[in-house]
Short mmCIF file of C-alpha atoms in Angstrom, two decimals:
data_model
loop_
_atom_site.label_atom_id
_atom_site.label_comp_id
_atom_site.label_asym_id
_atom_site.label_seq_id
_atom_site.Cartn_x
_atom_site.Cartn_y
_atom_site.Cartn_z
CA MET A 1 90.18 69.11 84.77
CA PRO A 2 91.89 66.52 82.45
CA LEU A 3 92.30 63.03 83.86
CA ASP A 4 96.08 62.78 83.58
CA SER A 5 96.29 59.88 85.94
CA ALA A 6 93.87 57.10 87.01
CA THR A 7 95.72 56.52 90.27
CA ALA A 8 93.08 58.54 92.33
CA LEU A 9 90.21 56.72 90.80
CA PRO A 10 89.00 53.23 91.52
CA PRO A 11 91.16 50.70 89.74
CA PRO A 12 89.94 47.34 88.45
CA GLU A 13 89.48 44.70 91.10
CA PRO A 14 88.64 41.04 90.91
CA ALA A 15 84.94 40.56 90.21
CA ALA A 16 84.34 38.96 93.60
CA GLY A 17 86.61 41.48 95.37
CA LEU A 18 90.10 41.53 96.62
CA ALA A 19 89.20 39.64 99.76
CA ALA A 20 88.03 36.65 97.68
CA TYR A 21 91.08 36.79 95.51
CA ARG A 22 93.37 36.74 98.53
CA ARG A 23 91.49 33.90 100.15
CA GLU A 24 91.90 31.80 96.98
CA ARG A 25 95.55 32.58 96.75
CA ALA A 26 96.05 31.64 100.47
CA ARG A 27 94.31 28.32 99.71
CA ARG A 28 96.58 27.63 96.77
CA LEU A 29 99.71 28.37 98.76
CA ALA A 30 98.52 26.34 101.84
CA GLY A 31 97.73 23.37 99.54
CA ASP A 32 101.10 23.06 97.71
CA ALA A 33 104.44 23.32 99.50
CA ARG A 34 106.33 23.90 96.25
CA CYS A 35 104.08 26.71 95.27
CA ARG A 36 104.46 28.21 98.79
CA ALA A 37 108.18 28.04 98.68
CA ASN A 38 108.29 29.56 95.19
CA TYR A 39 106.04 32.48 96.19
CA ALA A 40 108.32 33.21 99.10
CA LEU A 41 111.31 33.40 96.72
CA TYR A 42 109.34 35.76 94.46
CA GLN A 43 108.36 38.03 97.37
CA ARG A 44 112.05 38.34 98.46
CA ALA A 45 113.34 39.19 95.03
CA VAL A 46 111.51 42.58 94.67
CA ARG A 47 112.54 43.11 90.98
CA ARG A 48 116.24 43.72 91.87
CA SER A 49 117.94 41.13 89.59
CA ALA A 50 117.55 39.95 85.99
CA THR A 51 118.51 36.47 87.16
CA VAL A 52 115.65 34.99 89.13
CA ALA A 53 115.46 31.88 91.34
CA TYR A 54 111.72 31.35 91.16
CA LEU A 55 109.13 30.33 88.71
CA PRO A 56 106.49 32.75 87.47
CA ILE A 57 103.55 33.25 89.82
CA LYS A 58 101.18 34.14 87.03
CA LEU A 59 100.85 33.31 83.32
CA ASP A 60 98.61 34.50 80.35
CA ILE A 61 97.83 31.42 78.41
CA GLU A 62 96.25 31.82 74.96
CA ASN A 63 94.11 28.79 74.20
CA VAL A 64 93.20 30.03 70.67
CA SER A 65 94.56 32.67 68.40
CA ARG A 66 91.45 33.12 66.31
CA CYS A 67 88.31 35.17 66.64
CA ASN A 68 84.79 35.41 65.07
CA PHE A 69 84.89 39.24 65.47
CA ALA A 70 86.94 41.76 63.56
CA CYS A 71 87.15 44.68 66.05
CA THR A 72 88.44 47.91 64.67
CA MET A 73 91.19 48.31 67.36
CA CYS A 74 92.58 44.71 67.17
CA PRO A 75 95.15 43.18 64.77
CA VAL A 76 93.10 39.92 64.61
CA SER A 77 90.79 41.87 62.26
CA GLU A 78 93.50 41.74 59.57
CA TRP A 79 94.58 38.13 60.00
CA PRO A 80 93.51 35.73 57.21
CA LYS A 81 90.10 34.42 58.27
CA GLY A 82 90.70 35.95 61.70
CA ARG A 83 93.27 33.25 62.67
CA ARG A 84 97.03 33.23 63.37
CA ALA A 85 97.88 29.65 64.57
CA ALA A 86 96.44 26.35 65.67
CA ASP A 87 94.62 25.98 69.04
CA MET A 88 96.59 24.86 72.08
CA PRO A 89 95.91 21.19 72.78
CA LEU A 90 94.36 20.37 76.15
CA ALA A 91 97.34 18.02 76.82
CA ALA A 92 99.80 20.84 76.24
CA PHE A 93 97.85 23.13 78.60
CA GLN A 94 97.80 20.55 81.32
CA GLN A 95 101.56 19.84 80.91
CA LEU A 96 102.25 23.64 81.19
CA ILE A 97 100.12 23.84 84.43
CA ASP A 98 101.89 20.76 85.87
CA GLU A 99 105.27 22.08 85.16
CA GLN A 100 104.59 25.58 86.46
CA TYR A 101 103.90 24.62 90.09
CA GLY A 102 104.49 28.20 91.23
CA LEU A 103 101.32 29.62 89.56
CA VAL A 104 98.76 31.24 91.85
CA GLU A 105 96.88 32.85 88.84
CA ILE A 106 96.32 32.56 85.13
CA LYS A 107 94.50 34.46 82.50
CA LEU A 108 93.08 31.92 79.93
CA GLN A 109 92.66 33.98 76.86
CA GLY A 110 94.85 35.89 74.38
CA MET A 111 94.39 37.27 70.90
CA GLY A 112 91.20 35.40 70.25
CA GLU A 113 87.77 34.27 71.51
CA PRO A 114 88.38 31.40 73.88
CA THR A 115 84.90 29.79 73.60
CA LEU A 116 85.69 28.90 69.99
CA GLN A 117 87.57 25.95 71.39
CA ARG A 118 84.37 24.64 72.89
CA ASP A 119 84.63 21.97 75.62
CA ALA A 120 88.40 21.96 75.66
CA PHE A 121 88.37 25.51 76.97
CA PHE A 122 86.02 24.63 79.86
CA ALA A 123 88.23 21.52 80.61
CA MET A 124 91.28 23.81 80.81
CA ILE A 125 89.50 26.03 83.40
CA ARG A 126 88.46 23.06 85.41
CA TYR A 127 91.99 21.61 85.38
CA ALA A 128 93.52 24.80 86.76
CA ARG A 129 90.81 25.29 89.31
CA ALA A 130 91.22 21.78 90.68
CA GLN A 131 94.66 23.02 91.77
CA ARG A 132 93.15 26.17 93.31
CA ILE A 133 94.75 28.38 90.68
CA TRP A 134 92.80 31.66 90.23
CA VAL A 135 91.45 31.72 86.66
CA ARG A 136 90.46 34.85 84.81
CA THR A 137 89.18 34.79 81.25
CA THR A 138 87.78 37.27 78.62
CA THR A 139 85.06 36.59 76.15
CA ASN A 140 83.02 38.51 73.67
CA ALA A 141 79.97 36.44 74.91
CA SER A 142 78.81 35.82 71.34
CA LEU A 143 78.74 32.04 71.67
CA LEU A 144 77.35 31.58 75.14
CA HIS A 145 73.90 30.61 73.88
CA LEU A 146 75.28 27.55 71.99
CA ALA A 147 75.78 24.12 73.52
CA ASP A 148 74.80 25.38 76.96
CA ASN A 149 78.12 27.29 77.12
CA ALA A 150 76.96 29.90 79.63
CA ARG A 151 76.18 27.17 82.13
CA LYS A 152 79.40 25.33 81.26
CA LEU A 153 81.41 28.48 81.87
CA VAL A 154 79.82 28.96 85.33
CA ASP A 155 80.23 25.30 86.10
CA SER A 156 83.86 25.37 85.17
CA ASP A 157 84.33 27.56 88.37
CA ALA A 158 86.24 30.35 86.58
CA ASN A 159 86.91 33.03 89.15
CA GLU A 160 86.47 35.94 86.79
CA ILE A 161 84.77 36.35 83.47
CA GLN A 162 85.42 39.59 81.70
CA ILE A 163 83.14 40.55 78.82
CA SER A 164 83.94 43.24 76.35
CA ILE A 165 81.03 45.59 75.62
CA ASP A 166 82.12 48.73 73.69
CA GLY A 167 78.81 50.29 72.86
CA ALA A 168 75.45 51.02 74.58
CA ASP A 169 73.38 50.43 71.46
CA LYS A 170 73.44 48.26 68.34
CA ALA A 171 74.88 50.89 66.04
CA THR A 172 77.82 51.84 68.22
CA TYR A 173 78.59 48.33 69.34
CA GLU A 174 78.49 46.63 65.99
CA ALA A 175 80.56 49.48 64.33
CA ILE A 176 83.42 48.77 66.73
CA ARG A 177 82.89 44.96 67.24
CA ARG A 178 82.52 44.15 63.63
CA GLN A 179 80.80 40.85 62.70
CA SER A 180 79.01 40.98 66.02
CA ASN A 181 75.34 40.90 67.00
CA PHE A 182 74.47 43.27 69.84
CA ALA A 183 71.08 41.67 70.62
CA ARG A 184 72.64 38.30 70.91
CA VAL A 185 75.61 39.41 73.02
CA THR A 186 73.42 41.28 75.49
CA ALA A 187 71.02 38.37 75.82
CA ASN A 188 73.89 36.09 76.50
CA CYS A 189 75.18 38.38 79.16
CA ARG A 190 71.83 38.50 80.89
CA ARG A 191 71.69 34.70 80.89
CA LEU A 192 75.25 34.40 82.26
CA ASN A 193 74.57 36.91 85.02
CA ASP A 194 71.31 35.23 85.85
CA LEU A 195 73.18 31.97 86.23
CA CYS A 196 75.71 33.54 88.55
CA ALA A 197 72.91 35.30 90.67
CA ALA A 198 71.03 31.98 91.01
CA ARG A 199 74.13 30.38 92.52
CA GLY A 200 74.94 33.39 94.70
CA VAL A 201 78.34 34.11 93.07
CA VAL A 202 79.89 37.12 91.52
CA ARG A 203 82.03 36.22 88.55
CA THR A 204 81.51 38.72 85.79
CA LYS A 205 82.98 42.07 84.83
CA MET A 206 81.92 44.34 81.87
CA TRP A 207 84.97 45.98 80.23
CA THR A 208 84.67 48.96 77.86
CA VAL A 209 87.64 50.33 75.77
CA VAL A 210 86.90 54.11 75.60
CA GLN A 211 87.37 55.58 72.11
CA GLN A 212 85.97 58.34 70.04
CA ALA A 213 83.13 56.17 68.74
CA ASN A 214 81.69 55.51 72.23
CA ARG A 215 82.94 58.34 74.36
CA HIS A 216 79.46 59.90 74.30
CA GLN A 217 77.93 56.79 75.71
CA LEU A 218 79.82 56.27 78.95
CA PRO A 219 76.93 57.10 81.27
CA ALA A 220 74.58 54.91 79.09
CA LEU A 221 77.20 52.12 79.42
CA VAL A 222 76.95 52.19 83.20
CA ASP A 223 73.15 51.85 82.77
CA LEU A 224 73.62 48.98 80.40
CA ALA A 225 75.89 47.16 82.79
CA ALA A 226 73.26 47.45 85.41
CA GLU A 227 70.48 46.27 83.07
CA LEU A 228 72.49 43.22 82.01
CA GLY A 229 73.12 42.19 85.64
CA PHE A 230 76.82 43.17 85.90
CA ARG A 231 78.08 44.37 89.27
CA ASN A 232 81.48 45.42 87.89
CA LEU A 233 82.36 47.74 84.98
CA VAL A 234 85.79 48.98 83.90
CA PHE A 235 86.48 51.81 81.56
CA SER A 236 89.81 51.11 79.87
CA LEU A 237 91.33 54.61 79.06
CA SER A 238 94.14 53.15 76.92
CA LEU A 239 94.24 51.48 73.51
CA SER A 240 97.08 49.06 73.02
CA ASP A 241 99.53 49.19 70.06
CA PHE A 242 100.52 45.48 70.27
CA GLY A 243 104.12 46.49 69.93
CA GLN A 244 103.47 47.77 66.33
CA PRO A 245 104.02 51.35 65.19
CA ALA A 246 101.25 51.15 62.68
CA TRP A 247 98.77 50.11 65.24
CA ARG A 248 100.04 52.83 67.61
CA ALA A 249 99.21 55.42 65.01
CA ARG A 250 95.97 53.77 64.14
CA ASN A 251 94.62 53.51 67.69
CA ASP A 252 96.01 56.93 68.85
CA ALA A 253 93.89 58.41 66.07
CA VAL A 254 90.69 57.03 67.71
CA ALA A 255 91.70 57.03 71.33
CA SER A 256 89.61 59.19 73.67
CA GLY A 257 90.63 58.23 77.19
CA ASP A 258 92.51 61.41 77.65
CA SER A 259 89.32 63.42 77.12
CA VAL A 260 87.66 61.81 80.18
CA THR A 261 87.83 64.49 82.87
CA ARG A 262 88.11 63.79 86.50
CA ALA A 263 84.67 65.32 87.16
CA ALA A 264 83.19 62.99 84.39
CA ALA A 265 84.93 59.96 85.84
CA GLU A 266 83.71 60.70 89.33
CA ALA A 267 80.17 61.09 87.92
CA LEU A 268 80.44 57.67 86.36
CA VAL A 269 81.43 56.19 89.66
CA ALA A 270 78.55 57.85 91.39
CA ARG A 271 76.11 56.69 88.66
CA GLY A 272 77.38 53.17 89.07
CA ARG A 273 77.01 53.31 92.85
CA GLU A 274 73.33 54.29 92.36
CA ARG A 275 72.80 51.36 90.01
CA GLY A 276 74.69 48.82 92.09
CA VAL A 277 77.71 48.69 89.69
CA ARG A 278 81.23 49.20 90.86
CA VAL A 279 82.92 51.42 88.25
CA GLY A 280 86.69 51.22 87.87
CA PHE A 281 89.26 52.72 85.47
CA TRP A 282 92.31 51.23 83.77
CA MET A 283 95.07 53.37 82.34
CA VAL A 284 98.46 52.10 80.98
CA ARG A 285 100.24 55.34 80.11
CA GLU A 286 102.28 56.82 82.94
CA LYS A 287 101.89 53.59 84.88
CA TYR A 288 105.62 52.67 84.91
CA ARG A 289 108.77 54.77 85.03
CA VAL A 290 112.50 54.38 85.15
CA GLY A 291 115.07 56.66 86.84
CA PRO A 292 115.99 57.47 90.47
CA SER A 293 112.69 56.21 91.80
CA PRO A 294 111.80 53.40 89.27
CA ARG A 295 108.37 51.85 88.99
CA LEU A 296 109.13 48.95 86.71
CA CYS A 297 106.65 46.89 84.80
CA PRO A 298 106.13 43.63 86.80
CA TRP A 299 105.62 41.42 83.77
CA PRO A 300 109.35 40.39 83.17
CA PHE A 301 109.62 39.55 86.87
CA GLU A 302 106.38 37.61 87.57
CA ARG A 303 104.70 36.46 84.35
CA ALA A 304 104.60 36.09 80.63
CA PHE A 305 102.26 35.29 77.74
CA VAL A 306 102.25 31.79 76.24
CA SER A 307 100.59 31.76 72.73
CA SER A 308 98.37 29.02 71.38
CA ASP A 309 101.35 27.55 69.48
CA LEU A 310 103.50 27.56 72.65
CA ARG A 311 105.64 30.56 71.88
CA VAL A 312 106.58 32.92 74.73
CA VAL A 313 105.70 36.60 74.32
CA PRO A 314 106.66 39.27 76.81
CA CYS A 315 103.16 40.35 77.78
CA CYS A 316 99.53 40.50 76.72
CA PHE A 317 99.84 44.00 75.38
CA ILE A 318 101.97 42.56 72.59
CA GLY A 319 100.35 39.13 72.42
CA ILE A 320 101.73 38.17 69.04
CA PRO A 321 104.91 36.04 68.72
CA GLU A 322 105.72 37.51 65.21
CA VAL A 323 106.10 40.88 66.94
CA SER A 324 108.23 39.74 69.88
CA GLU A 325 109.16 36.20 70.96
CA LEU A 326 111.42 35.15 73.83
CA GLY A 327 111.46 31.47 73.06
CA SER A 328 109.36 28.33 72.67
CA ALA A 329 107.61 26.60 75.49
CA ALA A 330 107.22 23.40 73.48
CA ASP A 331 110.11 21.88 75.39
CA GLY A 332 109.35 23.44 78.69
CA PHE A 333 108.42 26.96 79.70
CA SER A 334 111.07 27.05 82.43
CA ARG A 335 113.89 26.91 79.84
CA VAL A 336 112.61 30.22 78.49
CA TRP A 337 111.86 31.80 81.89
CA PHE A 338 115.40 31.16 83.14
CA GLY A 339 116.97 31.58 79.64
CA PRO A 340 119.20 34.25 78.16
CA ALA A 341 116.52 36.09 76.15
CA MET A 342 114.22 36.52 79.18
CA THR A 343 117.12 37.46 81.42
CA ALA A 344 118.23 40.14 78.96
CA PHE A 345 114.68 41.38 78.66
CA ARG A 346 114.61 41.87 82.47
CA GLN A 347 117.97 43.54 82.46
CA ALA A 348 116.87 46.13 79.99
CA HIS A 349 114.09 47.22 82.31
CA LEU A 350 116.38 47.30 85.32
CA ASP A 351 118.91 49.38 83.25
CA GLY A 352 116.35 51.95 82.51
CA ARG A 353 116.16 51.17 78.83
CA PRO A 354 113.03 49.13 78.29
CA PRO A 355 112.70 47.70 74.72
CA THR A 356 110.96 49.85 72.16
CA ILE A 357 107.95 47.60 72.22
CA CYS A 358 107.59 48.38 75.95
CA ARG A 359 107.92 52.08 75.94
CA GLY A 360 104.22 52.87 75.40
CA CYS A 361 103.58 51.66 78.92
CA TYR A 362 106.29 53.87 80.43
CA GLU A 363 106.19 57.50 81.19
CA THR A 364 107.36 59.79 78.43
CA GLY A 365 111.04 60.43 78.17
CA VAL A 366 112.19 56.83 78.17
#
């Protein structure tokens, strides 16, 4: 039976569990009256108006827009020297966090490998965590053996560290994650998970983008997750198009998530349970819909993506200002959040006509 919807399967959860996430959010709200009042305004709004009275409750913040890998499904692979713009200065990050007092969560990573920024990256995590903001980040784990980075990452108190592993062996992994070193990455993952285990914390999650090149390895990837010390594994059944038709065609040609049957998915969950790994699934298509019973994308109403050069992008599935930009956060993100471009963007979703760049995340027929 084809897996036409992931709703009946375990979805991704915070690495430490939903209860841990909710506890930390409660601490954040209890410790800042402005944040608490803003969150109450957000909860009352329920995505009914394009004009909002609250600040975002979440942000994706891209500290670097450069990467040392050239992955086959990612536009960064075609950027000159794998780089789009300069890194976000620590001071600019701190100013953004201070201004956005409504935040309860951030994802600190974008179109790049965040550990390339070295100690400034860890300082960013610590700065947000000092305010009880939940911090999630994604890394390819290729640099965790350098400069004691694995320990620094754990010491930074990041709440969730997502690591991309798209192959269960050297040949498959390195064919997808070009310019990588499978042995180095897996050794770094073991080291990171050992550090977490020694401190009695669960912080990591292995994330696999399912595609034709690794479709045959899904059971082996569950085994690999267990061997590396992961207690969480997510199979992403969707490949992003980054708002670009050429990448839609390119990634559709190698996508394989639709070939995962319900029986196969349930077998992966069971295999994970036997190995002590919680297996979840992520699917974008058919997630949102417009019409009489709308299920709108939450991004325009609760968060946005701030690039390393402080440009505001609608979401992480686009992630590139040159594809879609709503304004500059250089003079304050709030001006963009409450501004005409962001308001019009929200209205388009409310009117049932989401922009072309968003339609890949909506049910067909939009």
